[in-house]
XYZ file of C-alpha atoms in Angstrom:
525
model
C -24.303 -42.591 -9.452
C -25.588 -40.795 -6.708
C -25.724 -37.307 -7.068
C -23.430 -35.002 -4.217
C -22.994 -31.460 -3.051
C -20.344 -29.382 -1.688
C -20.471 -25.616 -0.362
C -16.865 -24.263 -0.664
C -16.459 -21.260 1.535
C -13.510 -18.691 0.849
C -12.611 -16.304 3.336
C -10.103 -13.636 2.933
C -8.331 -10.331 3.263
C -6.104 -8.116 1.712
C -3.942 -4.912 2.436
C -4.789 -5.062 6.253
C -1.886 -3.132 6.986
C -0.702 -4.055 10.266
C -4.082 -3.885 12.066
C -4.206 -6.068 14.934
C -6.219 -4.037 17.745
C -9.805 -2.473 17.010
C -8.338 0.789 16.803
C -7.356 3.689 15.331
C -3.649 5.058 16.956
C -4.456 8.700 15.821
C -7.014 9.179 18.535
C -7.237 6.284 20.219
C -11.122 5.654 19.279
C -12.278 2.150 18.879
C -12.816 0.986 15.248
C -14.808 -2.340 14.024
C -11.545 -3.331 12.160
C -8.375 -5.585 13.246
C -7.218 -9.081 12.942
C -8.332 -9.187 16.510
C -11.938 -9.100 15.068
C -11.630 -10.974 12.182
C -10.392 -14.338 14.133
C -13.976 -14.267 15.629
C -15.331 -14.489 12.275
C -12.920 -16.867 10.914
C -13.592 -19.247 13.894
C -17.727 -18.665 13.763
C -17.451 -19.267 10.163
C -15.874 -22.128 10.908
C -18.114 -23.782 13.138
C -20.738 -23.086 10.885
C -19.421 -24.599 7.546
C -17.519 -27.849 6.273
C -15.192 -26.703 3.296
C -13.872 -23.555 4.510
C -9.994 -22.131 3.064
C -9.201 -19.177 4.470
C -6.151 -16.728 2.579
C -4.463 -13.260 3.139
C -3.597 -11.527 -0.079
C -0.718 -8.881 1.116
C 0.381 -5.913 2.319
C -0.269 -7.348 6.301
C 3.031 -6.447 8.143
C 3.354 -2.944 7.790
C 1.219 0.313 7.989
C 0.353 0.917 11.647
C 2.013 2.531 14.653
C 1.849 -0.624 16.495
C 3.705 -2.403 13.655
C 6.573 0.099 13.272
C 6.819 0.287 17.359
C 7.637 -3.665 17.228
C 10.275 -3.320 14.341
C 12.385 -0.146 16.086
C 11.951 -1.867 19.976
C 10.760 -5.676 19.658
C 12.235 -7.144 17.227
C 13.601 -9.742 19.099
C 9.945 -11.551 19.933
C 7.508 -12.845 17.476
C 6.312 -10.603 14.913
C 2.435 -9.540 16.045
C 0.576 -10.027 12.669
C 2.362 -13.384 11.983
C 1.475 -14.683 15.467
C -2.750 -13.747 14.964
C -2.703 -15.244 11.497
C -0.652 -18.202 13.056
C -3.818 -18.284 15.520
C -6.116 -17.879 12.725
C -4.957 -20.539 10.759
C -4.875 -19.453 7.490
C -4.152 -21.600 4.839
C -1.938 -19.481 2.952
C -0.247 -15.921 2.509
C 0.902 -13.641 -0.867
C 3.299 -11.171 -0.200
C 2.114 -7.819 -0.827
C 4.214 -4.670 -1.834
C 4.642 -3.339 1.454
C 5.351 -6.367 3.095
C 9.484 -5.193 1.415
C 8.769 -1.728 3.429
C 10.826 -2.491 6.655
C 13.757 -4.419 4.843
C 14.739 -8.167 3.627
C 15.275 -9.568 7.686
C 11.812 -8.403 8.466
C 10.139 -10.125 6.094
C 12.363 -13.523 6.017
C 11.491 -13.515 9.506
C 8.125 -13.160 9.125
C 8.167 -16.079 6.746
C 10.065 -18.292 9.119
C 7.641 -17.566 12.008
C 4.559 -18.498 9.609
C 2.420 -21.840 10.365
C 1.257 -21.506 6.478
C 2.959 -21.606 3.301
C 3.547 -17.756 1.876
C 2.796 -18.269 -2.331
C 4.288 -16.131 -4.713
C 4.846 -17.148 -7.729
C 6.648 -14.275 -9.688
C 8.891 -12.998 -6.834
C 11.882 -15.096 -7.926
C 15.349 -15.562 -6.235
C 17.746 -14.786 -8.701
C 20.074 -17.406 -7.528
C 18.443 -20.118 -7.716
C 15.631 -19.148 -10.419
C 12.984 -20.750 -8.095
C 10.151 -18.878 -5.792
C 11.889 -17.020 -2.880
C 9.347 -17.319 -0.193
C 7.904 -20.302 -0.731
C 5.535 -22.047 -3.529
C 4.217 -20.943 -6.462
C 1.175 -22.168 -4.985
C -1.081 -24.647 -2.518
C -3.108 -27.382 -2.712
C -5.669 -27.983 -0.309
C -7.700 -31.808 -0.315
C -11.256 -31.473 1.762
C -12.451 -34.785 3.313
C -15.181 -35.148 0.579
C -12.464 -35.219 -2.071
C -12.750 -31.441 -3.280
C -9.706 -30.036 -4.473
C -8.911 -26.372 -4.703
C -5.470 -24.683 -6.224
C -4.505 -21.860 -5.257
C -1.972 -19.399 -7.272
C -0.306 -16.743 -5.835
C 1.208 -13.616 -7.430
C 1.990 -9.889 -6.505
C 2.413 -6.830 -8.620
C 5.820 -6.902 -10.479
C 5.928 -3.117 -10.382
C 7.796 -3.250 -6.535
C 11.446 -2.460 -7.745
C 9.693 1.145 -8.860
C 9.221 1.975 -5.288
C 11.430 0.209 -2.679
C 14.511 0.471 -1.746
C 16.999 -1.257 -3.906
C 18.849 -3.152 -0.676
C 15.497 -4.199 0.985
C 14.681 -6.121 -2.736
C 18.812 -7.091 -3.779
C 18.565 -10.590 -5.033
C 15.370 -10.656 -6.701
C 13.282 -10.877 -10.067
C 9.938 -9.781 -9.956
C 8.847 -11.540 -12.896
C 5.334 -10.617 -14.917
C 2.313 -11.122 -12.757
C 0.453 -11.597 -15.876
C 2.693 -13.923 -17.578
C 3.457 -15.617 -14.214
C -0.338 -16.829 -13.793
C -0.763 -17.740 -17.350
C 1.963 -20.302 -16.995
C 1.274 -21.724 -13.725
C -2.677 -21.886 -14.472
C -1.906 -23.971 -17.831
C 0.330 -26.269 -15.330
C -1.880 -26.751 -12.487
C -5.133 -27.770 -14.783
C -2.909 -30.284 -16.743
C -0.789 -31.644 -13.715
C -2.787 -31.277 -10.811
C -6.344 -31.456 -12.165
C -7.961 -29.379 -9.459
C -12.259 -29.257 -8.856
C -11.606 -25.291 -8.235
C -8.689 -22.607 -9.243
C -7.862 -19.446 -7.079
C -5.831 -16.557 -8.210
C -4.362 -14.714 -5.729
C -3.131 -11.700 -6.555
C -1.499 -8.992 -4.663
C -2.755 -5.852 -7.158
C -5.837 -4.476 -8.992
C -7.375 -3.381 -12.159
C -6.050 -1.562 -15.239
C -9.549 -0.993 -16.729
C -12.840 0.152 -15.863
C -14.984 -3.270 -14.764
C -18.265 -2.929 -16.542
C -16.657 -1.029 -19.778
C -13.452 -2.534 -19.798
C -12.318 1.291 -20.745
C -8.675 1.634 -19.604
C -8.722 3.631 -16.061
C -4.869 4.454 -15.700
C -1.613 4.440 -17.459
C -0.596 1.103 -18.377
C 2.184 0.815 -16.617
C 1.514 -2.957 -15.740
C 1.021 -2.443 -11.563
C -2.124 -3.314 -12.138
C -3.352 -6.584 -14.209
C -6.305 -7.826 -12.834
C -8.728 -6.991 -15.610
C -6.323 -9.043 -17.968
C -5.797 -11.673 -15.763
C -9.743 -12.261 -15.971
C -9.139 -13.371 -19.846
C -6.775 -16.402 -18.715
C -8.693 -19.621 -19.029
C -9.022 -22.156 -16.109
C -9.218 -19.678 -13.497
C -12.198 -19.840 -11.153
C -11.829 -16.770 -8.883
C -9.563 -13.800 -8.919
C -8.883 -12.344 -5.266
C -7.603 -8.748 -5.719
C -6.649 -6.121 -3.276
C -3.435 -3.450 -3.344
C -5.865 -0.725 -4.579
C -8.255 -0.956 -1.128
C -11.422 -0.955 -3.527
C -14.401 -2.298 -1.763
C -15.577 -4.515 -5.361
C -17.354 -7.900 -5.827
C -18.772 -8.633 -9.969
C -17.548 -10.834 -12.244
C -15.743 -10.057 -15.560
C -15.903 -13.139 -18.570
C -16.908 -15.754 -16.207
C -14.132 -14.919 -13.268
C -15.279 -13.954 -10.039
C -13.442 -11.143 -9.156
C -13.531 -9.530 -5.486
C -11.353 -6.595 -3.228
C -11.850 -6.314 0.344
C -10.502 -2.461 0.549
C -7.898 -1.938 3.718
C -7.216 -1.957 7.234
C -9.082 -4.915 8.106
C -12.561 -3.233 8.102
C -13.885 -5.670 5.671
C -13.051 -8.789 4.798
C -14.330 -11.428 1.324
C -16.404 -14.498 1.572
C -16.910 -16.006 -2.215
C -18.761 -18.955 -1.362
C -18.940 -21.852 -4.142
C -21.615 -24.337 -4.838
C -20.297 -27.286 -6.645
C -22.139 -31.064 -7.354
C -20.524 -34.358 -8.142
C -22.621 -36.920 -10.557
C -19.887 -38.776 -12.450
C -16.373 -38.662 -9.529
C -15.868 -35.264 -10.275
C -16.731 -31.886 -8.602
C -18.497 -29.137 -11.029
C -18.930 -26.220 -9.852
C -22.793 -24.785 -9.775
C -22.867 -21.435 -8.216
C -20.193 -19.053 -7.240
C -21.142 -15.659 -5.240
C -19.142 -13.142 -3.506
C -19.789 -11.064 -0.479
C -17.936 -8.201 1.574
C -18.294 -8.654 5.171
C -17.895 -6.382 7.654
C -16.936 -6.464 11.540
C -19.544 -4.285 13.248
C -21.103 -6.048 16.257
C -18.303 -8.559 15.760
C -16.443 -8.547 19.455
C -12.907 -8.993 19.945
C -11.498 -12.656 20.083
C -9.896 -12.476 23.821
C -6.734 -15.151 22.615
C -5.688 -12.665 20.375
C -5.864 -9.771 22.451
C -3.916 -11.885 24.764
C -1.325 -12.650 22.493
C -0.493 -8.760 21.648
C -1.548 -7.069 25.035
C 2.272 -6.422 26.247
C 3.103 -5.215 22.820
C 0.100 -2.945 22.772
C 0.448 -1.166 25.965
C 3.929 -0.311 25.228
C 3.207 0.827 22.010
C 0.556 3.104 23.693
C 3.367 4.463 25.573
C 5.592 5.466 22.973
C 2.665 7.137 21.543
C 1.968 9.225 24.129
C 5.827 10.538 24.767
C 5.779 14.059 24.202
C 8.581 15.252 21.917
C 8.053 18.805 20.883
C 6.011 21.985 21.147
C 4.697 24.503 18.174
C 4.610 28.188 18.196
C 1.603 29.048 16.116
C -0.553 27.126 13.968
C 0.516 24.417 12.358
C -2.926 22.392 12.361
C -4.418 21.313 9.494
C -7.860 22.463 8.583
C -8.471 21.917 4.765
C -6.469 19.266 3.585
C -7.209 20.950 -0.425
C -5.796 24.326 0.630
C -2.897 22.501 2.228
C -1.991 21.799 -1.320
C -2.996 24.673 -3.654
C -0.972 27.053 -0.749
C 1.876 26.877 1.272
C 1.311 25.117 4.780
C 3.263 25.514 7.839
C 2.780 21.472 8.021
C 4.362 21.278 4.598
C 6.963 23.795 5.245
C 7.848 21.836 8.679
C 8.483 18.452 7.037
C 10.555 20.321 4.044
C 12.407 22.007 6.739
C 13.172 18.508 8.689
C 14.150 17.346 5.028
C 16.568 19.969 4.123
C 18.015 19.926 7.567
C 18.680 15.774 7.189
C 20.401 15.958 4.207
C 22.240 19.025 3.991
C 20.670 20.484 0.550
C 18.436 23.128 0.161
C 15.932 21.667 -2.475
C 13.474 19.384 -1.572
C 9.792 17.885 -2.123
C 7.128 16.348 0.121
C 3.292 15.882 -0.079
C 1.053 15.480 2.052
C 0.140 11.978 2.339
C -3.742 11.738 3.035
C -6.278 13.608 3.981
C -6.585 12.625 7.460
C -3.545 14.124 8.266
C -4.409 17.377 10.806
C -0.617 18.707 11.480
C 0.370 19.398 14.679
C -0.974 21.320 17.623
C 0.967 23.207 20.601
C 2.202 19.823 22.079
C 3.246 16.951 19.616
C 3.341 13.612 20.795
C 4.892 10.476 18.787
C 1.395 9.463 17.668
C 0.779 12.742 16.453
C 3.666 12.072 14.091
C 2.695 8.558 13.138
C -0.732 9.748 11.923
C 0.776 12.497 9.856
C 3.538 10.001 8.343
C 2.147 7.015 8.331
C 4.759 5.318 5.918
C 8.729 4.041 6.621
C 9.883 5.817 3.920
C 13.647 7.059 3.959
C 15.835 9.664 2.480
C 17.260 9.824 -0.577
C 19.129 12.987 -2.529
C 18.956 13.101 -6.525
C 21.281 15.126 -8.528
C 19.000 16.513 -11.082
C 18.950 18.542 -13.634
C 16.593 21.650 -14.454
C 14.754 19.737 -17.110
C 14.003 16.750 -14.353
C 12.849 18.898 -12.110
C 10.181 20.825 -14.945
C 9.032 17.575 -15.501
C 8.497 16.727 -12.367
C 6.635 19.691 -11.222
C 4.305 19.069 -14.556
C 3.752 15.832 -13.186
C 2.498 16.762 -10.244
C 0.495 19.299 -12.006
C -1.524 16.916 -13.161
C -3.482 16.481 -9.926
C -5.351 19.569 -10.477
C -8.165 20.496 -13.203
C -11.026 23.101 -13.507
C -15.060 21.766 -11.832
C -17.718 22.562 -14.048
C -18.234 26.014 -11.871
C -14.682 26.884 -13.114
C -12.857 26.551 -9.916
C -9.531 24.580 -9.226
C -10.261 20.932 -8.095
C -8.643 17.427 -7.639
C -8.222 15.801 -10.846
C -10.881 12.234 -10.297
C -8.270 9.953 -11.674
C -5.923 10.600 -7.995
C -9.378 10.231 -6.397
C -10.877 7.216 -7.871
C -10.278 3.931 -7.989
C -8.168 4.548 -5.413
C -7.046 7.735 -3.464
C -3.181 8.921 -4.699
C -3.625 12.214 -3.230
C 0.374 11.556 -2.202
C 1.309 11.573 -5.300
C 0.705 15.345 -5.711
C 4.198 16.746 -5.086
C 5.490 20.345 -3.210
C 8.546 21.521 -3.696
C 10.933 23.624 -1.403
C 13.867 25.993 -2.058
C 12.593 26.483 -5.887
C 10.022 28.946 -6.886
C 7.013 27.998 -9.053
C 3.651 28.429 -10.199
C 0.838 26.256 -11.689
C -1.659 27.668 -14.147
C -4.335 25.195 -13.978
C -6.644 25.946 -17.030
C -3.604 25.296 -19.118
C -2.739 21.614 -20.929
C -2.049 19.007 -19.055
C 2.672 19.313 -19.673
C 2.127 22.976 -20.278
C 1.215 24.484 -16.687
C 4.282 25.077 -15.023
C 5.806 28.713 -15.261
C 8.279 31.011 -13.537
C 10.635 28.422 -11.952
C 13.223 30.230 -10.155
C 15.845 29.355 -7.933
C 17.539 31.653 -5.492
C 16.352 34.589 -7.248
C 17.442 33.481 -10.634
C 15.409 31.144 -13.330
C 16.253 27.519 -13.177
C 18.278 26.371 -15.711
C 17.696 23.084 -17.334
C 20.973 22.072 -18.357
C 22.864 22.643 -14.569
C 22.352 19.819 -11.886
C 20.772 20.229 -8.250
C 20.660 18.292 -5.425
C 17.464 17.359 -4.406
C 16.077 15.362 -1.228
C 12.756 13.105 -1.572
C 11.186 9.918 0.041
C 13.251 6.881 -1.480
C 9.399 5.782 -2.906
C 9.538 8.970 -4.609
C 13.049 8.852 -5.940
C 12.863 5.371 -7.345
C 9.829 6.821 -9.227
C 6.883 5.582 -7.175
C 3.777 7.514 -8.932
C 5.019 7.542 -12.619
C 7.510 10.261 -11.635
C 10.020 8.214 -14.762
C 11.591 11.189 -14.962
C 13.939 10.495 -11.254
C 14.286 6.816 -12.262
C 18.010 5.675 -12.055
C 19.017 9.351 -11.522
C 22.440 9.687 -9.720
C 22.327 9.371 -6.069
C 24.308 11.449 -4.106
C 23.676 10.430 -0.355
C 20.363 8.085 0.746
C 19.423 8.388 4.422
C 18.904 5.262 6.234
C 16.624 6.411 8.583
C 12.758 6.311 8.613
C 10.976 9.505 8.310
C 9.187 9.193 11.875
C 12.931 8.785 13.613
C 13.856 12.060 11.307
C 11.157 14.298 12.606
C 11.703 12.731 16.202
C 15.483 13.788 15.883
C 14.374 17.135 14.560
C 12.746 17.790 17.884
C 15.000 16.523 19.991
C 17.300 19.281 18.360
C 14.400 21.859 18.595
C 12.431 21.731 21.600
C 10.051 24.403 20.068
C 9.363 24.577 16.352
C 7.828 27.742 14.952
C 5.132 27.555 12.077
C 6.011 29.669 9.642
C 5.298 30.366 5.850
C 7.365 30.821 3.000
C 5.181 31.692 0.088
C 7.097 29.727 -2.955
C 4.888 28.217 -4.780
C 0.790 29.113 -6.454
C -1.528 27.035 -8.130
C -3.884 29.687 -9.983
C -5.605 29.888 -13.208
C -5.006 32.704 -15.840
């Protein structure tokens, strides 16, 4: 028999978080990132190759000003992202974490509007025990007989951090276990030339060592998933690691975020006896610099652009002082008029006078004299909500070790960030501050053991008496291992997002002064 060969081309991306322009809504500057970019690579790609499949793997709705301007004021058209991937023509969608972030309708909308099958395979309906939003996964036949399976699956680890109502009705079952099962089924029943994993989360463990690289908490599986037999390739994202190797045979690859880069595994495979083996399998991160615009896509979001520019630009409030952010570090290890600002805007929504924030990147620069909506949506860049916790003393102690944790002393003996909430991926949010308690962190002291003096209104905090608290609902369901405010009692949860909260705030206060209240210091002895 004559011998044949076959090039299969993957192209994907993951966590692209509701980049459709080449741009960057905090100032406006022109980035080589965007869906709108990436369709002229799909489409080139394309034209160059036979066998091409082309996948997202999650997190694509949500994460930009543009997207949260269509969910408060558009809602009623076409969702942007699901429209350019609809142009794209992708073969196939997994639902990401975030993609839960603006609510149930949202997302079952998005799903309706989508040209392509959305595979999930874990994410269960608890009615009828089968995949909510679609199949467990696709098949796709290529004119020279090659045929690829592909499985999708996405951390199970979402009920920690969203909000119960936008999740009500579903199981997230083990990613893990979930891929196992449907990998055994597809090689015995479907007997495909080439098997995709799909999978909306990362690694557990350190690539090359296989050393564990955070707590096993089971959000992250990848690593594992690499020991499963039958699978070919393992797409990966939800950590926005820029990665490409291969671990026991499995091609693993993450594309980071924001649609800067996106993966091309490209797969040689030969036929000799009626079925394809595959030869060669490489991976590759591409990225979109010289890469122009497609002008269809543009098109298709132009209106929805320019009046999200608009709303950007709406001024909303003026500072008195200095409330800029110079040093994202110092932000943290002292009290920031930034910090104090969003407490205040907190404490003020719910009507308590405890509450915690962080601050959520390190691009964030505050405010200056004039604050405009974007300046707002590049400081909070997430939907989160309100909720208020009634905890106890000993809750909140273990909560302020927790975020303790995100220090430790350099070599020179000075306070720094702890590597593990730097790398593999940055969690610089998950280092807490706390208003309306008084506190201080002794650095050089064992990781449980740093907090001392908590005091509240002038007297020490008491472990045993209850407080009401106010937090970010991913923070009060326990988003970043904070167990310790899992299924606490809630006592009021704010349906708003945070970017209409500090909006409201200024509409009530034209003028907002920065100011300083001194309650907290991270030292060593």
């Amino acid at each position: 028999m004559k011998k044949e060969n076959a090039l299969l081309t993957i192209v994907y991306t993951s966590d692209v978080h509701g980049n459709a322009m080449p741009i960057s809504y905090g100032t406006n500057e022109s980035t080589d990132s965007g869906l709108a970019k990436y369709a002229t690579a799909v489409k080139k790609i394309r034209n160059e190759k036979e066998n091409v499949l082309v996948l997202d793997n999650g997190d694509l709705i949500q994460g930009t000003p543009f997207m949260t301007h269509y969910v408060k004021q558009h809602r009623h058209k076409g969702n942007p992202m699901i429209t350019l991937v609809n142009q794209i023509d992708i073969d196939g969608a997994v639902i990401g974490n975030h993609e839960f972030n603006f609510g149930k309708n949202v997302l079952s909308d998005a799903v309706k509007q989508s040209k392509f099958p959305w595979i999930s395979a874990n994410i269960i309906d608890i009615t009828t025990n089968e995949p909510k939003y679609g199949p467990p996964y696709l098949i796709k036949i290529f004119p020279n007989g090659l045929k690829v399976a592909v499985i999708g699956v996405t951390t199970h680890y979402i009920p920690n951090w969203e909000s119960p109502d936008h999740i009500e009705g579903l199981y997230f079952a083990d990613a893990y276990e979930t891929l196992k099962e449907w990998t055994t089924y597809i090689r015995k029943t479907e007997n495909p030339d080439v098997l995709i994993a799909s999978y909306h989360g990362g690694f557990e463990r350190d690539l090359e060592t296989g050393e564990e690289t955070e707590v096993q908490t089971g959000e992250n599986q990848g690593y594992r998933m690499c020991d499963i037999e039958g699978i070919d390739i393992l797409l990966t994202g939800h950590q926005h690691r820029k990665l490409t190797t291969k671990v026991n045979d499995v091609l693993v690859i993450q594309p980071g975020n924001n649609g800067t880069l996106y993966g091309e595994v490209n797969i040689s495979l030969s036929n000799t006896s009626g079925k394809w083996e595959i030869t060669e399998k490489m991976a590759q991160l591409r990225d979109l610099h010289s890469v122009p615009a497609d002008q269809e896509a543009l098109q298709a979001i132009e209106d929805l652009e320019a009046s999200t520019q608009n709303w950007l630009d709406e001024p909303i409030g003026f500072i008195e002082g200095d409330m800029a952010i110079h040093n994202p570090f110092q932000a943290r290890i002292a009290k920031h008029p930034f910090i104090e600002f969003i407490q205040k805007v907190q404490m003020e929504e719910s009507g308590v006078d405890i509450s915690v924030t962080s601050l959520l990147n390190n691009s964030s620069k505050g405010f200056a004299s004039s604050v405009t909506m974007r300046d707002v949506v590049s400081n909070y860049m997430y939907p989160n909500t309100l909720v208020v916790l009634e905890l106890t003393g000993h809750d909140i102690k273990l909560a302020l070790e927790k975020s303790a944790e995100y220090f430790t002393i350099n070599d020179y003996g000075e306070i720094a960030v702890n590597p593990a909430y730097e790398t593999p991926k940055p969690q610089h949010y998950n280092y807490d501050m706390w208003e309306g308690i008084d506190y201080t962190i002794v650095v050089n002291e064992p990781v449980g053991n740093r907090i001392r003096n908590i005091s509240y209104q002038g007297k020490p905090l008491s472990e045993d008496e209850s407080y009401h608290v106010v937090l970010n609902n991913y923070r009060a369901t326990g988003g970043g291992n904070y167990d310790m405010f899992k299924e606490k009692p809630v006592v009021k949860e704010i349906q708003k997002d945070a970017v209409e909260i500090i909006r409201a705030y200024f509409e009530r206060h034209k003028t907002v002064q920065a100011t300083i209240t001194s309650n907290f210091a991270v030292k060593v002895k």
